[in-house]
Coordinates of C-alpha atoms and ligand atoms in Angstrom, one line a residue:
X1 CA 25.7 -10.7 59.9
X2 CA 28.8 -8.7 58.9
X3 CA 32.0 -10.1 60.4
X4 CA 33.6 -8.1 63.1
X5 CA 37.4 -8.1 63.5
X6 CA 39.3 -6.6 66.4
X7 CA 42.8 -5.5 65.4
X8 CA 45.2 -5.0 68.3
X9 CA 48.7 -3.4 68.4
X10 CA 51.1 -3.6 71.3
X11 CA 53.7 -1.4 72.8
X12 CA 55.5 1.3 70.8
X13 CA 53.7 0.6 67.6
X14 CA 52.3 4.2 67.9
X15 CA 55.8 5.2 66.8
X16 CA 55.6 3.3 63.5
X17 CA 56.8 5.5 60.6
X18 CA 58.3 7.9 63.0
X19 CA 61.3 6.1 64.5
X20 CA 63.5 3.2 63.1
X21 CA 62.1 3.3 59.5
X22 CA 65.0 1.1 58.4
X23 CA 63.4 -1.8 60.4
X24 CA 59.7 -1.0 60.4
X25 CA 59.3 1.2 57.3
X26 CA 57.8 4.7 56.9
X27 CA 54.1 3.9 57.2
X28 CA 52.4 5.2 60.3
X29 CA 49.9 3.2 62.4
X30 CA 47.2 5.7 61.4
X31 CA 47.9 4.9 57.7
X32 CA 47.7 1.2 58.5
X33 CA 44.4 1.7 60.2
X34 CA 43.1 3.7 57.2
X35 CA 44.0 1.0 54.8
X36 CA 42.4 -1.7 57.1
X37 CA 39.2 0.5 57.2
X38 CA 39.2 0.8 53.4
X39 CA 39.5 -3.0 53.0
X40 CA 36.8 -3.6 55.6
X41 CA 34.4 -1.3 53.6
X42 CA 35.3 -3.3 50.4
X43 CA 34.6 -6.6 52.2
X44 CA 31.5 -5.4 54.0
X45 CA 32.9 -6.2 57.4
X46 CA 33.6 -4.0 60.4
X47 CA 36.8 -3.6 62.4
X48 CA 37.9 -2.0 65.6
X49 CA 41.5 -0.9 65.7
X50 CA 43.4 -0.4 69.0
X51 CA 47.0 0.3 70.2
X52 CA 48.1 0.0 73.8
X53 CA 51.4 0.1 75.6
X54 CA 49.9 -1.8 78.5
X55 CA 49.8 -5.6 78.7
X56 CA 46.7 -5.6 81.0
X57 CA 44.8 -3.3 78.6
X58 CA 45.5 -5.7 75.7
X59 CA 44.2 -8.5 77.9
X60 CA 41.1 -6.5 78.7
X61 CA 40.5 -5.9 74.9
X62 CA 41.0 -9.6 74.1
X63 CA 38.5 -10.5 76.8
X64 CA 36.0 -7.9 75.5
X65 CA 36.2 -9.5 72.0
X66 CA 34.6 -12.6 73.6
X67 CA 31.0 -12.5 72.1
X68 CA 31.7 -9.2 70.4
X69 CA 34.2 -10.0 67.6
X70 CA 34.5 -12.9 65.2
X71 CA 38.3 -12.8 64.8
X72 CA 41.3 -11.1 66.4
X73 CA 44.4 -9.8 64.5
X74 CA 47.2 -8.8 66.9
X75 CA 50.7 -7.4 66.6
X76 CA 51.7 -8.0 70.2
X77 CA 55.1 -6.3 69.5
X78 CA 57.5 -6.8 72.4
X79 CA 54.9 -8.7 74.4
X80 CA 55.2 -11.5 71.8
X81 CA 58.3 -12.6 73.5
X82 CA 57.2 -12.4 77.2
X83 CA 53.4 -12.5 77.8
X84 CA 51.8 -15.5 79.3
X85 CA 48.9 -13.2 80.1
X86 CA 48.3 -12.6 76.4
X87 CA 48.6 -16.4 75.7
X88 CA 46.0 -17.2 78.3
X89 CA 43.6 -14.4 77.0
X90 CA 43.9 -15.6 73.4
X91 CA 43.1 -19.2 74.5
X92 CA 39.7 -17.9 75.9
X93 CA 38.8 -16.4 72.6
X94 CA 36.7 -18.8 70.4
X95 CA 37.4 -17.5 66.9
X96 CA 40.5 -17.3 64.7
X97 CA 43.4 -15.2 66.0
X98 CA 46.1 -14.1 63.6
X99 CA 49.4 -12.7 64.8
X100 CA 51.1 -10.1 62.6
X101 CA 54.6 -8.8 62.6
X102 CA 55.7 -6.1 60.2
X103 CA 59.3 -7.4 60.2
X104 CA 60.4 -11.0 59.6
X105 CA 61.0 -11.9 63.2
X106 CA 62.7 -15.1 62.2
X107 CA 65.5 -13.1 60.5
X108 CA 66.0 -10.8 63.5
X109 CA 68.3 -11.0 66.5
X110 CA 67.9 -13.6 69.2
X111 CA 65.8 -11.2 71.4
X112 CA 63.2 -10.6 68.6
X113 CA 63.0 -14.2 67.2
X114 CA 60.9 -16.4 69.5
X115 CA 57.3 -15.3 69.7
X116 CA 55.6 -17.3 72.5
X117 CA 52.2 -15.7 71.8
X118 CA 52.2 -17.4 68.4
X119 CA 51.6 -20.7 70.1
X120 CA 48.1 -19.5 71.0
X121 CA 47.4 -18.0 67.5
X122 CA 45.7 -19.7 64.6
X123 CA 48.2 -18.3 62.2
X124 CA 51.2 -16.0 62.0
X125 CA 52.1 -13.5 59.3
X126 CA 55.5 -11.8 59.4
X127 CA 57.8 -9.9 57.1
X128 CA 55.2 -8.5 54.7
X129 CA 55.5 -5.0 56.2
X130 CA 52.1 -3.1 56.7
X131 CA 50.6 -5.4 54.1
X132 CA 50.7 -8.1 56.7
X133 CA 47.6 -6.5 58.3
X134 CA 45.8 -6.7 54.9
X135 CA 46.8 -10.3 54.4
X136 CA 45.6 -11.1 57.9
X137 CA 42.2 -9.5 57.3
X138 CA 41.7 -11.4 54.1
X139 CA 42.8 -14.6 55.8
X140 CA 40.5 -14.0 58.8
X141 CA 37.5 -13.3 56.6
X142 CA 38.3 -16.3 54.5
X143 CA 38.5 -18.5 57.7
X144 CA 35.1 -17.1 58.8
X145 CA 33.7 -18.0 55.3
X146 CA 32.6 -14.5 54.7
X147 CA 34.5 -13.4 51.7
X148 CA 32.0 -11.8 49.3
X149 CA 31.1 -13.9 46.2
X150 CA 32.5 -11.2 43.9
X151 CA 36.0 -11.8 45.2
X152 CA 37.8 -14.2 42.9
X153 CA 37.5 -17.9 43.7
X154 CA 41.2 -18.3 44.2
X155 CA 41.1 -15.9 47.1
X156 CA 38.4 -18.1 48.7
X157 CA 41.0 -20.9 48.9
X158 CA 40.9 -24.5 47.6
X159 CA 37.8 -26.4 48.7
X160 CA 37.9 -30.1 49.4
X161 CA 36.4 -32.2 46.7
X162 CA 33.1 -33.9 47.6
Ligands
CA2_201 O1 57.8 -6.4 63.3 C1 56.9 -6.2 64.2 O2 55.8 -5.9 63.9 C2 57.3 -6.3 65.6 O3 56.2 -6.9 66.3 C3 57.6 -5.0 66.2 C4 58.1 -5.0 67.6 C5 59.3 -5.9 67.8 O4 59.6 -6.0 69.2 C6 58.9 -7.3 67.3 O5 60.1 -8.1 67.3 C7 58.5 -7.3 65.8 C8 58.5 -3.6 68.0 C9 57.5 -2.6 67.9 C10 58.1 -1.3 68.3 O6 57.7 -0.3 67.4 C11 58.5 0.7 67.1 C12 58.1 1.5 66.1 C13 58.9 2.5 65.7 C14 60.1 2.7 66.2 C15 60.6 1.8 67.2 C16 59.7 0.8 67.7

Protein backbone atom coordinates (compact mmCIF):
# COMPACT_ATOMS: atom_id res chain seq x y z
CA UNK A 1 0.00 0.00 0.00
CA UNK A 2 1.25 3.48 -0.87
CA UNK A 3 2.56 5.34 2.16
CA UNK A 4 0.50 8.25 3.49
CA UNK A 5 2.22 11.21 5.10
CA UNK A 6 0.47 13.98 6.99
CA UNK A 7 2.30 17.34 6.79
CA UNK A 8 1.33 19.88 9.44
CA UNK A 9 2.19 23.56 9.70
CA UNK A 10 1.65 25.68 12.78
CA UNK A 11 0.76 29.29 13.45
CA UNK A 12 1.62 32.11 11.05
CA UNK A 13 3.23 29.84 8.47
CA UNK A 14 0.43 30.92 6.10
CA UNK A 15 2.44 34.18 5.91
CA UNK A 16 5.57 32.48 4.58
CA UNK A 17 7.02 34.32 1.60
CA UNK A 18 4.86 37.32 2.39
CA UNK A 19 6.43 38.74 5.60
CA UNK A 20 9.97 38.51 7.05
CA UNK A 21 11.61 37.07 3.89
CA UNK A 22 15.04 37.86 5.41
CA UNK A 23 14.41 35.12 8.01
CA UNK A 24 12.06 32.65 6.29
CA UNK A 25 12.78 33.28 2.58
CA UNK A 26 10.43 34.18 -0.24
CA UNK A 27 8.79 30.79 -0.87
CA UNK A 28 5.11 30.66 0.04
CA UNK A 29 3.42 27.79 1.86
CA UNK A 30 1.41 27.04 -1.32
CA UNK A 31 4.68 26.66 -3.23
CA UNK A 32 6.04 24.33 -0.54
CA UNK A 33 2.86 22.24 -0.76
CA UNK A 34 3.17 22.08 -4.57
CA UNK A 35 6.76 20.82 -4.36
CA UNK A 36 5.76 18.24 -1.71
CA UNK A 37 2.90 17.05 -3.97
CA UNK A 38 5.34 16.78 -6.87
CA UNK A 39 7.73 14.65 -4.81
CA UNK A 40 4.83 12.52 -3.53
CA UNK A 41 3.81 11.74 -7.13
CA UNK A 42 7.43 10.82 -7.98
CA UNK A 43 7.69 8.53 -4.94
CA UNK A 44 4.24 7.00 -5.46
CA UNK A 45 2.97 8.07 -2.04
CA UNK A 46 0.15 10.36 -0.91
CA UNK A 47 0.31 13.39 1.35
CA UNK A 48 -2.19 15.57 3.13
CA UNK A 49 -0.97 19.10 3.80
CA UNK A 50 -2.45 21.35 6.52
CA UNK A 51 -1.85 24.68 8.23
CA UNK A 52 -3.53 25.86 11.40
CA UNK A 53 -3.07 28.74 13.79
CA UNK A 54 -4.86 26.75 16.51
CA UNK A 55 -3.07 24.37 18.87
CA UNK A 56 -6.19 22.23 19.44
CA UNK A 57 -6.74 21.86 15.72
CA UNK A 58 -3.18 20.59 15.30
CA UNK A 59 -3.80 18.12 18.16
CA UNK A 60 -7.00 16.94 16.40
CA UNK A 61 -5.09 16.47 13.14
CA UNK A 62 -2.34 14.45 14.85
CA UNK A 63 -5.01 12.30 16.51
CA UNK A 64 -6.72 11.80 13.14
CA UNK A 65 -3.41 10.53 11.72
CA UNK A 66 -3.68 7.54 14.08
CA UNK A 67 -4.55 4.62 11.78
CA UNK A 68 -4.82 6.95 8.76
CA UNK A 69 -1.25 8.08 8.09
CA UNK A 70 2.08 6.25 8.21
CA UNK A 71 4.23 9.24 9.15
CA UNK A 72 3.84 12.84 10.28
CA UNK A 73 5.99 15.78 9.26
CA UNK A 74 5.34 18.88 11.32
CA UNK A 75 6.59 22.42 11.52
CA UNK A 76 4.97 23.38 14.83
CA UNK A 77 6.29 26.98 14.46
CA UNK A 78 5.84 28.90 17.74
CA UNK A 79 4.12 25.92 19.41
CA UNK A 80 7.50 24.15 19.25
CA UNK A 81 8.53 26.18 22.26
CA UNK A 82 5.39 25.87 24.38
CA UNK A 83 3.09 22.97 23.56
CA UNK A 84 2.82 20.04 25.95
CA UNK A 85 -0.44 19.20 24.12
CA UNK A 86 1.46 18.62 20.86
CA UNK A 87 4.07 16.52 22.68
CA UNK A 88 1.34 14.31 24.18
CA UNK A 89 -0.43 13.97 20.82
CA UNK A 90 2.80 13.05 19.03
CA UNK A 91 3.48 10.34 21.63
CA UNK A 92 0.15 8.68 20.74
CA UNK A 93 1.15 8.38 17.08
CA UNK A 94 2.82 5.05 16.28
CA UNK A 95 4.84 5.97 13.14
CA UNK A 96 7.84 8.21 12.47
CA UNK A 97 7.37 11.92 13.21
CA UNK A 98 9.78 14.45 11.75
CA UNK A 99 9.94 18.03 12.97
CA UNK A 100 10.92 20.61 10.36
CA UNK A 101 12.03 24.21 10.80
CA UNK A 102 12.82 26.41 7.84
CA UNK A 103 15.36 28.45 9.79
CA UNK A 104 18.21 27.05 11.88
CA UNK A 105 16.55 27.44 15.27
CA UNK A 106 19.85 26.69 17.05
CA UNK A 107 21.33 29.86 15.57
CA UNK A 108 18.34 32.00 16.57
CA UNK A 109 17.64 34.13 19.62
CA UNK A 110 16.91 32.55 23.01
CA UNK A 111 13.13 32.66 22.41
CA UNK A 112 13.35 30.57 19.21
CA UNK A 113 16.06 28.12 20.21
CA UNK A 114 14.63 25.40 22.45
CA UNK A 115 12.05 23.24 20.74
CA UNK A 116 10.30 21.09 23.35
CA UNK A 117 8.20 19.23 20.75
CA UNK A 118 11.41 17.83 19.24
CA UNK A 119 11.68 15.59 22.33
CA UNK A 120 8.65 13.68 21.02
CA UNK A 121 9.86 13.56 17.40
CA UNK A 122 11.80 10.83 15.67
CA UNK A 123 14.04 13.38 13.95
CA UNK A 124 14.47 17.11 13.50
CA UNK A 125 15.50 18.97 10.36
CA UNK A 126 16.23 22.68 10.53
CA UNK A 127 18.03 25.36 8.59
CA UNK A 128 17.51 23.91 5.10
CA UNK A 129 14.82 26.41 4.14
CA UNK A 130 11.78 24.95 2.31
CA UNK A 131 13.97 22.03 1.19
CA UNK A 132 13.62 20.78 4.77
CA UNK A 133 10.13 19.52 3.87
CA UNK A 134 11.56 17.58 0.91
CA UNK A 135 14.38 16.14 3.03
CA UNK A 136 11.80 15.17 5.67
CA UNK A 137 9.60 13.41 3.10
CA UNK A 138 12.55 11.41 1.75
CA UNK A 139 13.60 10.51 5.30
CA UNK A 140 10.07 9.48 6.30
CA UNK A 141 9.61 7.26 3.23
CA UNK A 142 13.09 5.79 3.78
CA UNK A 143 12.17 5.03 7.41
CA UNK A 144 8.97 3.34 6.22
CA UNK A 145 11.07 1.24 3.80
CA UNK A 146 9.01 2.49 0.87
CA UNK A 147 11.53 4.28 -1.34
CA UNK A 148 11.04 2.98 -4.89
CA UNK A 149 13.73 0.61 -6.19
CA UNK A 150 14.60 3.02 -9.01
CA UNK A 151 15.83 5.54 -6.41
CA UNK A 152 19.65 5.24 -6.07
CA UNK A 153 20.85 2.83 -3.38
CA UNK A 154 22.64 5.62 -1.52
CA UNK A 155 19.29 7.31 -0.85
CA UNK A 156 17.99 4.08 0.69
CA UNK A 157 20.70 4.41 3.35
CA UNK A 158 23.37 2.03 4.51
CA UNK A 159 22.09 -1.41 5.38
CA UNK A 160 23.57 -3.49 8.18
CA UNK A 161 25.78 -6.32 6.90
CA UNK A 162 24.32 -9.79 7.51
O1 LIG B 1 11.96 28.23 10.98
C1 LIG B 1 10.84 27.78 11.18
O2 LIG B 1 10.26 27.05 10.38
C2 LIG B 1 10.07 28.18 12.45
O3 LIG B 1 9.32 27.05 12.90
C3 LIG B 1 9.15 29.31 12.12
C4 LIG B 1 8.42 29.86 13.34
C5 LIG B 1 9.40 30.24 14.44
O4 LIG B 1 8.68 30.62 15.61
C6 LIG B 1 10.30 29.07 14.76
O5 LIG B 1 11.26 29.54 15.68
C7 LIG B 1 11.03 28.56 13.54
C8 LIG B 1 7.65 31.12 12.99
C9 LIG B 1 6.66 30.90 11.94
C10 LIG B 1 6.01 32.21 11.66
O6 LIG B 1 5.88 32.34 10.29
C11 LIG B 1 6.04 33.57 9.75
C12 LIG B 1 6.03 33.62 8.39
C13 LIG B 1 6.22 34.80 7.75
C14 LIG B 1 6.40 35.95 8.51
C15 LIG B 1 6.39 35.89 9.85
C16 LIG B 1 6.21 34.69 10.51
